[in-house]
PDB file of N, CA and C in Angstrom:
ATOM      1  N   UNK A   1      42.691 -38.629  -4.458  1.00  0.00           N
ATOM      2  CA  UNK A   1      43.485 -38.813  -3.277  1.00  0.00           C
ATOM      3  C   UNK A   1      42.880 -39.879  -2.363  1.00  0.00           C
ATOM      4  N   UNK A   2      41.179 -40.102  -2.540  1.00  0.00           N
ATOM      5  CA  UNK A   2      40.635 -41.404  -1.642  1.00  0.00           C
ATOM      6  C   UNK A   2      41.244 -42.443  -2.238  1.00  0.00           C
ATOM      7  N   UNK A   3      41.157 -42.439  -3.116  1.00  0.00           N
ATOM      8  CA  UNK A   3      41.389 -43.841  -4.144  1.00  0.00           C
ATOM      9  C   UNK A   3      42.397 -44.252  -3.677  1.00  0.00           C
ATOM     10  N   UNK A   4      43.669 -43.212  -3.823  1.00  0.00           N
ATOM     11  CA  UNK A   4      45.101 -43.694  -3.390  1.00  0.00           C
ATOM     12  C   UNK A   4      45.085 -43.932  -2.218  1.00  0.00           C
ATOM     13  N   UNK A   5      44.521 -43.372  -0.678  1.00  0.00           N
ATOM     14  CA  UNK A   5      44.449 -43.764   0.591  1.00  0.00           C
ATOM     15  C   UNK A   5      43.721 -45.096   0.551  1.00  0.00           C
ATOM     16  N   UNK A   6      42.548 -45.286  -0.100  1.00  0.00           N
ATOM     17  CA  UNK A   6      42.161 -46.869   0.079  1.00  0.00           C
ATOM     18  C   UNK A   6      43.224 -47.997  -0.348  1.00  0.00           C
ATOM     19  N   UNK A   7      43.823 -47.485  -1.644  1.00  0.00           N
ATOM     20  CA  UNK A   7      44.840 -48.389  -2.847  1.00  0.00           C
ATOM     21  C   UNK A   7      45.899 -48.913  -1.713  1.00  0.00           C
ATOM     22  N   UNK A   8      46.685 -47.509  -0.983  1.00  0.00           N
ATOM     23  CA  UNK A   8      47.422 -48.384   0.150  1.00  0.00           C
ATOM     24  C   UNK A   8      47.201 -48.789   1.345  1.00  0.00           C
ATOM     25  N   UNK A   9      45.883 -48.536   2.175  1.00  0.00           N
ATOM     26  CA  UNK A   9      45.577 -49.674   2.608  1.00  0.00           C
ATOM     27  C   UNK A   9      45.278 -50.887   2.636  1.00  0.00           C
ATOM     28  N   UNK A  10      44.441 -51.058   1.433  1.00  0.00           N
ATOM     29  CA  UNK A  10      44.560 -52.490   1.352  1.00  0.00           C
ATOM     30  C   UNK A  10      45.655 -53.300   0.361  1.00  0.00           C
ATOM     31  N   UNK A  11      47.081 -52.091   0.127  1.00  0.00           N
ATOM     32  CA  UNK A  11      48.102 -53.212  -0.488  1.00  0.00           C
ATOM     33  C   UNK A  11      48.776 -53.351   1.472  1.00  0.00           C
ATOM     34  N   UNK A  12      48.177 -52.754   2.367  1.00  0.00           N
ATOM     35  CA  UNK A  12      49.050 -53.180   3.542  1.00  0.00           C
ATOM     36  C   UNK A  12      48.666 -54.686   4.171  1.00  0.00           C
ATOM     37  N   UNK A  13      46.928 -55.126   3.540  1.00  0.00           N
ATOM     38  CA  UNK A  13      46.412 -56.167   3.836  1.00  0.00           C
ATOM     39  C   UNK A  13      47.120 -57.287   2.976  1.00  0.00           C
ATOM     40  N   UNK A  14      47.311 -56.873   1.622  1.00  0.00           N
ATOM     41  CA  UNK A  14      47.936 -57.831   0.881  1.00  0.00           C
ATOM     42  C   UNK A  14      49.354 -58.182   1.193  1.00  0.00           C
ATOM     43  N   UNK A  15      49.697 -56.964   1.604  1.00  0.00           N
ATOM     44  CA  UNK A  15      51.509 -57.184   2.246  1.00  0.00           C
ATOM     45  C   UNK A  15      51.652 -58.627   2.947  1.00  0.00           C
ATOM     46  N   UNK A  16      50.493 -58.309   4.276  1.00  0.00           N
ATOM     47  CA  UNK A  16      50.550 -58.631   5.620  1.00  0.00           C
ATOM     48  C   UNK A  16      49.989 -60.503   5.305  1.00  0.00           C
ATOM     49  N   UNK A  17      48.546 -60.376   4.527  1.00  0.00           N
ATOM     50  CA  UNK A  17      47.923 -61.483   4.708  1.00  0.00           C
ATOM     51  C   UNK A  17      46.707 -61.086   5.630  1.00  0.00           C
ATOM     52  N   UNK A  18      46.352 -59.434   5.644  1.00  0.00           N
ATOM     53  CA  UNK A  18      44.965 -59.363   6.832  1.00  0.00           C
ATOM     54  C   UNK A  18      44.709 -58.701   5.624  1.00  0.00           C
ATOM     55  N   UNK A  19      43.079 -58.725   5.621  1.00  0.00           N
ATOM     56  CA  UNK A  19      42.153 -58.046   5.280  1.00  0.00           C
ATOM     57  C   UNK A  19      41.900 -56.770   5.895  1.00  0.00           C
ATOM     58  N   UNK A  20      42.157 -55.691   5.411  1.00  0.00           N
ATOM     59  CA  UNK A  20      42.024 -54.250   6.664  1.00  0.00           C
ATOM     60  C   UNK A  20      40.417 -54.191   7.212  1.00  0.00           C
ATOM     61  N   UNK A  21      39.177 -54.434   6.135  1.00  0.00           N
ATOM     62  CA  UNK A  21      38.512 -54.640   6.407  1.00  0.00           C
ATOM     63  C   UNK A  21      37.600 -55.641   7.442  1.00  0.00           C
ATOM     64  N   UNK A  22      38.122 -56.586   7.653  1.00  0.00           N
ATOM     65  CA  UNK A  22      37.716 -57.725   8.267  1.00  0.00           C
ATOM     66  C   UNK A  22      38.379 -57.249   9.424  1.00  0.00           C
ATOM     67  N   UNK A  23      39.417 -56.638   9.806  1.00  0.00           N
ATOM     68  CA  UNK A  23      40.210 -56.841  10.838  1.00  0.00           C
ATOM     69  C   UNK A  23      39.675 -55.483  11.578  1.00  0.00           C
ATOM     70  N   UNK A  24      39.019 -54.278  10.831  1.00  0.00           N
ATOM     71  CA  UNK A  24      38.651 -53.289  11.279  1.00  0.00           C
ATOM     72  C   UNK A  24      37.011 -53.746  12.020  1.00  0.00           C
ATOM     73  N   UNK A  25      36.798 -54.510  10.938  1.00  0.00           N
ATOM     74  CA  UNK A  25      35.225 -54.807  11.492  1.00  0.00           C
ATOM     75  C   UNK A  25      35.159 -55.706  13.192  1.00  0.00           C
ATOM     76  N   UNK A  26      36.151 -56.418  13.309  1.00  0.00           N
ATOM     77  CA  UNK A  26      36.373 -57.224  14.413  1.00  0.00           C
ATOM     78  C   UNK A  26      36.735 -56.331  15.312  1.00  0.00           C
ATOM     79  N   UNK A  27      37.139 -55.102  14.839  1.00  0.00           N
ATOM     80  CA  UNK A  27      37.994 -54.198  16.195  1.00  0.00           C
ATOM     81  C   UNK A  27      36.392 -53.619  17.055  1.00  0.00           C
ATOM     82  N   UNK A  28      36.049 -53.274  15.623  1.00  0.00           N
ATOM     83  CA  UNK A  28      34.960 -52.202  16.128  1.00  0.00           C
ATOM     84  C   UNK A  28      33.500 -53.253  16.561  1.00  0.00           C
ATOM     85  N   UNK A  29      33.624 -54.306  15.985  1.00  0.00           N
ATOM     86  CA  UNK A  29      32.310 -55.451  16.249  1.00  0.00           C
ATOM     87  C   UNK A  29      32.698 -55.373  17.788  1.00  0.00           C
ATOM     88  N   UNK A  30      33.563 -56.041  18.322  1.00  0.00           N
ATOM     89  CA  UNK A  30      33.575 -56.366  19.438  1.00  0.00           C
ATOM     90  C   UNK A  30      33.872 -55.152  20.652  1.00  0.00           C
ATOM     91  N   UNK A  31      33.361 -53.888  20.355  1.00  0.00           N
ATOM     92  CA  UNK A  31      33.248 -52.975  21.230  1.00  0.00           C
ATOM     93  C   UNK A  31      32.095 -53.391  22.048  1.00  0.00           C
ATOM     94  N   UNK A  32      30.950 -53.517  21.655  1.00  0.00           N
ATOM     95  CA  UNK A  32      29.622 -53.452  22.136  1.00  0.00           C
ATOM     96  C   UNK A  32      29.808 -54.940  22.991  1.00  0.00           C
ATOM     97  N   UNK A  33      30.413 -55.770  22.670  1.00  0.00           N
ATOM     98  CA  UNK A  33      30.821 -57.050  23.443  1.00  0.00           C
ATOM     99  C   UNK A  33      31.777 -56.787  24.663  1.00  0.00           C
ATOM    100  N   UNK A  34      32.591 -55.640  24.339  1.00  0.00           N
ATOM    101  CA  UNK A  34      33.488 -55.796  25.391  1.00  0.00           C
ATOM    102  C   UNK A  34      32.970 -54.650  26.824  1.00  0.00           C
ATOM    103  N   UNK A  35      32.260 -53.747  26.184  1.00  0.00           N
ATOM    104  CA  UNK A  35      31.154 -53.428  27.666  1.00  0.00           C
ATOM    105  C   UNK A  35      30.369 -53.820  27.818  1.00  0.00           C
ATOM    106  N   UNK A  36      29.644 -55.383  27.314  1.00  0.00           N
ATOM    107  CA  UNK A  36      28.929 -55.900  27.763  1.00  0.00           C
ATOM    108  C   UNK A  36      29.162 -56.441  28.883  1.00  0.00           C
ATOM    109  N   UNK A  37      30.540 -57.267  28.671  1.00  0.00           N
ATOM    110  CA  UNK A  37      31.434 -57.604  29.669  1.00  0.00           C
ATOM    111  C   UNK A  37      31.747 -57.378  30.538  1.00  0.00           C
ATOM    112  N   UNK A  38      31.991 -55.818  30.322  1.00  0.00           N
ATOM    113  CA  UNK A  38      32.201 -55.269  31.699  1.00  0.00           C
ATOM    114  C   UNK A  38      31.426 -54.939  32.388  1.00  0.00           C
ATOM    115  N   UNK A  39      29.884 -54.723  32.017  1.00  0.00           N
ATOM    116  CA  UNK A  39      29.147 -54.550  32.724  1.00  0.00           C
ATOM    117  C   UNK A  39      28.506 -55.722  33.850  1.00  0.00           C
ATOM    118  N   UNK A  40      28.871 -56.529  32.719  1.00  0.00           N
ATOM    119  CA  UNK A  40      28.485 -58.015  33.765  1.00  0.00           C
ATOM    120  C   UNK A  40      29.348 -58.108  34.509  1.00  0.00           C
ATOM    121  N   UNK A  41      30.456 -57.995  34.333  1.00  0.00           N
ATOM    122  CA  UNK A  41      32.125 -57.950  35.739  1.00  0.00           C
ATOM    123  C   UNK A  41      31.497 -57.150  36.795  1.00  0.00           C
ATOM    124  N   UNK A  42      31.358 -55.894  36.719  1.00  0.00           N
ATOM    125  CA  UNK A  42      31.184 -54.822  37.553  1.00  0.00           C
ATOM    126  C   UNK A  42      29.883 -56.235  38.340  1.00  0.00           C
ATOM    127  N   UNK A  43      28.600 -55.931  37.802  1.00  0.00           N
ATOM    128  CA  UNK A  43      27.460 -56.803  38.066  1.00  0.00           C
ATOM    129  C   UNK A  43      27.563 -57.656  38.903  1.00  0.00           C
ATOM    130  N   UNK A  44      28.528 -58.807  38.134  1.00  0.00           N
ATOM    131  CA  UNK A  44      29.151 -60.102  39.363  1.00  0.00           C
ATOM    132  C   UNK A  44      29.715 -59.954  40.192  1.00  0.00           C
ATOM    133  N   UNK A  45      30.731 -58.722  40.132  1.00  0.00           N
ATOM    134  CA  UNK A  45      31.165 -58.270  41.651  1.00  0.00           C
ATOM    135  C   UNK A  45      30.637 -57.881  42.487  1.00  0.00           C
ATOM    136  N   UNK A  46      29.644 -56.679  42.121  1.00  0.00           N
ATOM    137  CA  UNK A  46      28.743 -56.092  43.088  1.00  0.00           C
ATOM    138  C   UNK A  46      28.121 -57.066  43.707  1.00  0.00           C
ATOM    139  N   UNK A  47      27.335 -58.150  43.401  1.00  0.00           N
ATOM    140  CA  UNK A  47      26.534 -59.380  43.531  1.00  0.00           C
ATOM    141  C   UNK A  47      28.020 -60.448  44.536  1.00  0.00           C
ATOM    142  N   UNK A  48      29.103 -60.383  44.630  1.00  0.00           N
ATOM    143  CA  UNK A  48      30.017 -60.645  45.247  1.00  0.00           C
ATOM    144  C   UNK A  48      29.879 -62.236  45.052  1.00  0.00           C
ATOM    145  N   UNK A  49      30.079 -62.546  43.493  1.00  0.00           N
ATOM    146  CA  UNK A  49      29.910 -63.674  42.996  1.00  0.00           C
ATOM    147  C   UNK A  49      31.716 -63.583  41.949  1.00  0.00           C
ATOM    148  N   UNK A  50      31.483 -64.650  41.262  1.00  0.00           N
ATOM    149  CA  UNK A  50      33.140 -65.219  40.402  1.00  0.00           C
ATOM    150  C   UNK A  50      32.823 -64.408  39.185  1.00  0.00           C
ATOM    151  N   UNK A  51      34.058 -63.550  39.374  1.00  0.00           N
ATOM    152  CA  UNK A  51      34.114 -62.367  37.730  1.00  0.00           C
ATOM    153  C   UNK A  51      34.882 -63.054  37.076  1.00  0.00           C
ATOM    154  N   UNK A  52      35.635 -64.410  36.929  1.00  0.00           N
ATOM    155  CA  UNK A  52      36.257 -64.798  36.061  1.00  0.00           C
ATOM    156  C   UNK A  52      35.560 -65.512  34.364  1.00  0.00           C
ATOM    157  N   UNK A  53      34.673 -65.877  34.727  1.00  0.00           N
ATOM    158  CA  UNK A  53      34.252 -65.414  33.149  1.00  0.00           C
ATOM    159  C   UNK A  53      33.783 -64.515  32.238  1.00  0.00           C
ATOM    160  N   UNK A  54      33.269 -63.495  33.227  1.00  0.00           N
ATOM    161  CA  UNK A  54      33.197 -62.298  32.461  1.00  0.00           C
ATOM    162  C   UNK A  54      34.705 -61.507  31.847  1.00  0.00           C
ATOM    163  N   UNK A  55      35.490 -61.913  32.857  1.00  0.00           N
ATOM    164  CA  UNK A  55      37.117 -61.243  32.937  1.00  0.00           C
ATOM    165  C   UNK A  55      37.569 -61.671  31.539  1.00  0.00           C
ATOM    166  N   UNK A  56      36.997 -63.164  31.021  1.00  0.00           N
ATOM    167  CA  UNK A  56      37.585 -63.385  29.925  1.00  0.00           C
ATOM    168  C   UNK A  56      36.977 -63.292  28.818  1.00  0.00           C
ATOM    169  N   UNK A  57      35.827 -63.200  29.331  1.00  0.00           N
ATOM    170  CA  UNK A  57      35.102 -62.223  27.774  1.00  0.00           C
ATOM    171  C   UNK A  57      35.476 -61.177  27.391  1.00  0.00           C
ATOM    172  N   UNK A  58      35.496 -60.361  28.058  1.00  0.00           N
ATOM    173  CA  UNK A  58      36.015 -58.898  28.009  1.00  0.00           C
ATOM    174  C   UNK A  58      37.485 -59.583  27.322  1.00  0.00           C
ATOM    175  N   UNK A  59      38.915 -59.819  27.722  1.00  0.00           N
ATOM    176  CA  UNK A  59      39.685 -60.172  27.859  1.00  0.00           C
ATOM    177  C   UNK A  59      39.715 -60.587  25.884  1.00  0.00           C
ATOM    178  N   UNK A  60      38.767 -61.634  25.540  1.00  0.00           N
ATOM    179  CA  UNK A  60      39.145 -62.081  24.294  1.00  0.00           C
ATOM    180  C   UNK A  60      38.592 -60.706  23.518  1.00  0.00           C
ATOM    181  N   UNK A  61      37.501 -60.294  23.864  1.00  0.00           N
ATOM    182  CA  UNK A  61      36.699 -59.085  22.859  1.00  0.00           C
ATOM    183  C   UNK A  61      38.338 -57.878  23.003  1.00  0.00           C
ATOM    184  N   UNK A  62      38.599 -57.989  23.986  1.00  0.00           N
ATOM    185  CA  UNK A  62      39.983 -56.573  23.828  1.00  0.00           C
ATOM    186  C   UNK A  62      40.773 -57.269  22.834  1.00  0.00           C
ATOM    187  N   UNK A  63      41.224 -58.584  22.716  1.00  0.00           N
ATOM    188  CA  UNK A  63      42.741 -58.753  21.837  1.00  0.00           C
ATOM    189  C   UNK A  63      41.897 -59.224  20.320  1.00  0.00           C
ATOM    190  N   UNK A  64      40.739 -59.618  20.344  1.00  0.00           N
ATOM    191  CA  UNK A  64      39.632 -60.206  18.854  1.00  0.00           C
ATOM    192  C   UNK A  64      40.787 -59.836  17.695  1.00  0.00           C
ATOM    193  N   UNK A  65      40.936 -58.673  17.750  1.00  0.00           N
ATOM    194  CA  UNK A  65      41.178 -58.109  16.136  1.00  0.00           C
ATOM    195  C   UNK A  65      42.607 -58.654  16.248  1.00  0.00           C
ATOM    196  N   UNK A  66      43.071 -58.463  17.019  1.00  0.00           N
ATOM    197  CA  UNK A  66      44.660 -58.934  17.426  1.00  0.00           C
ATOM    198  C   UNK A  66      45.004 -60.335  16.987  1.00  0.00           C
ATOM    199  N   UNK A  67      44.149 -61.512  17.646  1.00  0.00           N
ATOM    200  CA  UNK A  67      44.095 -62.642  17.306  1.00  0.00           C
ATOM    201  C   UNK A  67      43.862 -63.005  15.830  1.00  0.00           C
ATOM    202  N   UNK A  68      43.159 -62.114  15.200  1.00  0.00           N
ATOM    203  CA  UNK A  68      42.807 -62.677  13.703  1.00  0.00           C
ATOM    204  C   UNK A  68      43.995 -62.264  13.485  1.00  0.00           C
ATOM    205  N   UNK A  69      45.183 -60.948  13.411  1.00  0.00           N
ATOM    206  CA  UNK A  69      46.251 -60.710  12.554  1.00  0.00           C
ATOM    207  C   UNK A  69      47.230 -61.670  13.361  1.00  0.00           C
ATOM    208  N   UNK A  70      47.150 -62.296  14.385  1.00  0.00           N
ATOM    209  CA  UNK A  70      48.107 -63.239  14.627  1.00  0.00           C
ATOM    210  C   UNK A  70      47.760 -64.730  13.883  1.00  0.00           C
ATOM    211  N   UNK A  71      46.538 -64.979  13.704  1.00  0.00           N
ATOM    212  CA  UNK A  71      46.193 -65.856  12.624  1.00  0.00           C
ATOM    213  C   UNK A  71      46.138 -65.679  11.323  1.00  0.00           C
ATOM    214  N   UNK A  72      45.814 -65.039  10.601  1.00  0.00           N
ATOM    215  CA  UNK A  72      45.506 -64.851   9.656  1.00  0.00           C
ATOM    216  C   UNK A  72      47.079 -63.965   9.005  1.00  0.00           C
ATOM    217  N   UNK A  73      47.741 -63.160   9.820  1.00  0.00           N
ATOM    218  CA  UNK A  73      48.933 -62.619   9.051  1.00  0.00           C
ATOM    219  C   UNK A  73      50.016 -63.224   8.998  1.00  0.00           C
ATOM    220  N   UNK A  74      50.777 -62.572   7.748  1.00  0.00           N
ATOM    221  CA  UNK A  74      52.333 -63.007   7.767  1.00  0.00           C
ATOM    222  C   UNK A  74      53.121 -62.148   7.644  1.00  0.00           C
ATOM    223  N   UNK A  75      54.406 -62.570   8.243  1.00  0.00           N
ATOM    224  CA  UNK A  75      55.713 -61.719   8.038  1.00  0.00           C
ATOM    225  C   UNK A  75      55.365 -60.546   8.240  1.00  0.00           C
ATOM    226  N   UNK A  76      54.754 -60.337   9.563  1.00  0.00           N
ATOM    227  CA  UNK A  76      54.364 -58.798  10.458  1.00  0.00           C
ATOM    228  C   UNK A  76      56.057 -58.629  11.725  1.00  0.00           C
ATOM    229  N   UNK A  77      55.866 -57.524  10.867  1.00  0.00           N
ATOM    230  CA  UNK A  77      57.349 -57.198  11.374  1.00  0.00           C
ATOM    231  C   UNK A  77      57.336 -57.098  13.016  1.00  0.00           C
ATOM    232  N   UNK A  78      58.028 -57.041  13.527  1.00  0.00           N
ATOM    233  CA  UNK A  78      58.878 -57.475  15.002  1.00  0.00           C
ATOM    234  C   UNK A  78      58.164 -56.120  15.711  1.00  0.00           C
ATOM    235  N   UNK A  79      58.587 -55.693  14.844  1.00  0.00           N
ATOM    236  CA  UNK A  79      58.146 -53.740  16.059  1.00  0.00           C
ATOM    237  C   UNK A  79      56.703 -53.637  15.575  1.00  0.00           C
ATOM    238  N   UNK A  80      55.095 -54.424  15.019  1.00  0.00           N
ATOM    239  CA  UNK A  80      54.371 -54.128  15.347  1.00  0.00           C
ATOM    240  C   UNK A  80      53.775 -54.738  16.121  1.00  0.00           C
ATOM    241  N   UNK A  81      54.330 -56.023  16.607  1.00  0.00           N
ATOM    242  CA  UNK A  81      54.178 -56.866  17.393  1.00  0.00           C
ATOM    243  C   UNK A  81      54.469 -56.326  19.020  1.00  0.00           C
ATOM    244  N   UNK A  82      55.536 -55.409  18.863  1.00  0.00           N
ATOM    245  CA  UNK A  82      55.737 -54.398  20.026  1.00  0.00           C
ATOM    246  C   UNK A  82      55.018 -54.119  20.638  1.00  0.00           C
ATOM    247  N   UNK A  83      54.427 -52.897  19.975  1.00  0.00           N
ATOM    248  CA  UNK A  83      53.669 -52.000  19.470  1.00  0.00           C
ATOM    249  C   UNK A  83      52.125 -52.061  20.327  1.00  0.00           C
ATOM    250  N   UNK A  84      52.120 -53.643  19.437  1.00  0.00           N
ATOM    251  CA  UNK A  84      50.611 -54.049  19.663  1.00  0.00           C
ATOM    252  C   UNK A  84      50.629 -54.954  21.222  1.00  0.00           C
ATOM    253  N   UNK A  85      51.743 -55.108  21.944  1.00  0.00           N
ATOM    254  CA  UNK A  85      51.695 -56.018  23.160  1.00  0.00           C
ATOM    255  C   UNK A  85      51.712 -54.572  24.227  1.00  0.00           C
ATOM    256  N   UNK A  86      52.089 -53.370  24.314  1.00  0.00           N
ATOM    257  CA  UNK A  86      52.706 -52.438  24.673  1.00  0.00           C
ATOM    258  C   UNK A  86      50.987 -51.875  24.755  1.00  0.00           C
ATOM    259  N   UNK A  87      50.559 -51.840  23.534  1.00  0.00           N
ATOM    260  CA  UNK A  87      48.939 -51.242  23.281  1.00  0.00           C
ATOM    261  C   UNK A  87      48.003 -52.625  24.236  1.00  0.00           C
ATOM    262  N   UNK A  88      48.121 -53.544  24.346  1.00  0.00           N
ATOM    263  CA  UNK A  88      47.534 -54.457  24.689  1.00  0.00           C
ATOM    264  C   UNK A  88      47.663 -54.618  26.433  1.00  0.00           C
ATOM    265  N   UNK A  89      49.085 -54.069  26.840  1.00  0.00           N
ATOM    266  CA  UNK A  89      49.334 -53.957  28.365  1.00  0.00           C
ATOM    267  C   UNK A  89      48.650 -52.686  28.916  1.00  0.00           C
ATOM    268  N   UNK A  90      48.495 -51.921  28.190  1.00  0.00           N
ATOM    269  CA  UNK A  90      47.988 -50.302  28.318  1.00  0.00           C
ATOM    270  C   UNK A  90      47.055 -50.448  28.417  1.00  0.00           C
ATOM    271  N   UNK A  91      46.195 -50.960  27.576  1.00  0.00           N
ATOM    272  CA  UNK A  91      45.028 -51.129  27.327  1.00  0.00           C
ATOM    273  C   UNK A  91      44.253 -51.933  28.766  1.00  0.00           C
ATOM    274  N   UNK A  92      44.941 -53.194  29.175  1.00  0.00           N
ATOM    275  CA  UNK A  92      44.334 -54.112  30.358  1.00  0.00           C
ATOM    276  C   UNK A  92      44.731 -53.152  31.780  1.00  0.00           C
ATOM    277  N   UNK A  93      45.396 -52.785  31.765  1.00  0.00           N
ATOM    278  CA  UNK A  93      45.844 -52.159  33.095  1.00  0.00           C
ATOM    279  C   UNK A  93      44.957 -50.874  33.175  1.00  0.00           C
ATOM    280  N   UNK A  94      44.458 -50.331  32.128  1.00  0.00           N
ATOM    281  CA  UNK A  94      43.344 -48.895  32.553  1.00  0.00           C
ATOM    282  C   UNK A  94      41.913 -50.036  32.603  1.00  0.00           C
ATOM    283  N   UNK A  95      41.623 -50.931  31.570  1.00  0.00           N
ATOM    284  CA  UNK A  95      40.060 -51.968  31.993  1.00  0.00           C
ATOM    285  C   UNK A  95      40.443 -51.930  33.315  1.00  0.00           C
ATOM    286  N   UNK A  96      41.194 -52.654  34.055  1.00  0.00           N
ATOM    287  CA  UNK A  96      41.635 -53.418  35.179  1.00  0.00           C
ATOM    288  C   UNK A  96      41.538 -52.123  36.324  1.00  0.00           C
ATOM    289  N   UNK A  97      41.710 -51.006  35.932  1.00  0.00           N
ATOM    290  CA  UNK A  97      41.705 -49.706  36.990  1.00  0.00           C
ATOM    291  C   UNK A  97      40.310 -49.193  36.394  1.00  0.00           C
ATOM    292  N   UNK A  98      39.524 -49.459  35.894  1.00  0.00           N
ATOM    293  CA  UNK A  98      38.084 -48.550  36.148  1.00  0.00           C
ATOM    294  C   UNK A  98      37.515 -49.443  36.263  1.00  0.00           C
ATOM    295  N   UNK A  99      37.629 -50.815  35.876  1.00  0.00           N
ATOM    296  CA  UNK A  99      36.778 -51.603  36.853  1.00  0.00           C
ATOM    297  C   UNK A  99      37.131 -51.622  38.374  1.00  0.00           C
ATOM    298  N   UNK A 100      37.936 -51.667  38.861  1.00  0.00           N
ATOM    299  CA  UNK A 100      38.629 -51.863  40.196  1.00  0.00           C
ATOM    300  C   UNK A 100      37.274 -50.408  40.581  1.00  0.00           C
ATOM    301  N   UNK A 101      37.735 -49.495  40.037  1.00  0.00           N
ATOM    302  CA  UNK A 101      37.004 -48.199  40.538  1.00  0.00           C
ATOM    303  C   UNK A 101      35.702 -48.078  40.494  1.00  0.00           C
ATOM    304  N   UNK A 102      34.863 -48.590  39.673  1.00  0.00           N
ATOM    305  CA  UNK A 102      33.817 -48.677  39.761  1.00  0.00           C
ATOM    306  C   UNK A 102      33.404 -49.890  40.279  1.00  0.00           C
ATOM    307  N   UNK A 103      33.872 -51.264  40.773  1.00  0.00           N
ATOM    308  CA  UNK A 103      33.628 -51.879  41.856  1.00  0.00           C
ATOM    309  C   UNK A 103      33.941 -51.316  43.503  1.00  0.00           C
ATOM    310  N   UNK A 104      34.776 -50.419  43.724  1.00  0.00           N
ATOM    311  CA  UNK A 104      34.823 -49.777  44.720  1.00  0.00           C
ATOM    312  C   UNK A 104      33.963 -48.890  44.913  1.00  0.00           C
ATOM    313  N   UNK A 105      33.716 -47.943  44.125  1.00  0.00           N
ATOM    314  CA  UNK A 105      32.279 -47.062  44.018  1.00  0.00           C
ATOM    315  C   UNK A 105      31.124 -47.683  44.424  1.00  0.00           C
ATOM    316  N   UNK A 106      30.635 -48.861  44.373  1.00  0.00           N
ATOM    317  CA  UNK A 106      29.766 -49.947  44.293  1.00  0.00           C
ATOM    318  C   UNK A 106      29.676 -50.091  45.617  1.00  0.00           C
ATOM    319  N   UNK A 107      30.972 -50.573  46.402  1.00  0.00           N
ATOM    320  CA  UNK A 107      31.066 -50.914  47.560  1.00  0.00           C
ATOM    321  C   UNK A 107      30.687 -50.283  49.144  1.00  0.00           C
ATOM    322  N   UNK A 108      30.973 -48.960  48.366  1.00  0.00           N
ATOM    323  CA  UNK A 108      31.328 -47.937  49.072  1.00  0.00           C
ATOM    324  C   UNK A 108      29.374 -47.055  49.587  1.00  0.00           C
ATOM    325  N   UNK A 109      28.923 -47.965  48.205  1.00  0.00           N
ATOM    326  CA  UNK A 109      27.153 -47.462  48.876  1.00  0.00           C
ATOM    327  C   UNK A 109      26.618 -47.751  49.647  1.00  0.00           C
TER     328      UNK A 109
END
């Protein structure tokens, strides 16, 4: 039953044109990058200096895996593209509210 769960995941890479592997490794590589990020955001704010390059570190490390299946895939159907902009707005608007919150926490000492 592994065999067959691996067999169709990676006929979903062959479908697509992504590697599940490569694309999993980029999701999960760039965790440790993307609170790095934020820690330096929080950091530069507290320090009441320009968070805009940290904003976009963080920023590329959130969409990484995203960007390779927009490069690297094909003929990815319409609704995971949804899906994944819907996951991608969700996703920036809670970063965007616990940083806000833990720069206010900051402030507030």
């Amino acid at each position: 039953m592994l065999a067959d769960l691996n067999q169709w995941f990676l006929s979903l890479g062959a479908e697509y044109g992504v590697n599940p592997y490569i694309f999993g490794a980029i999701y999960v590589g760039a965790i440790p990058f993307f609170l790095a990020s934020m820690t330096w955001l929080v950091k530069r704010a507290r320090a009441k200096r320009s968070t805009v390059v940290p904003t976009l570190c963080a920023g590329f490390c959130f969409v990484s895996a995203y960007l390779y299946l927009a490069i690297a895939g094909r003929n990815i159907p319409v609704w995971v593209w949804i899906f994944l902009g819907v996951l991608i707005a969700y996703g920036a608007w809670s970063t965007i509210r616990d940083a806000r919150r833990k720069i206010a926490a900051i402030s507030d000492d």
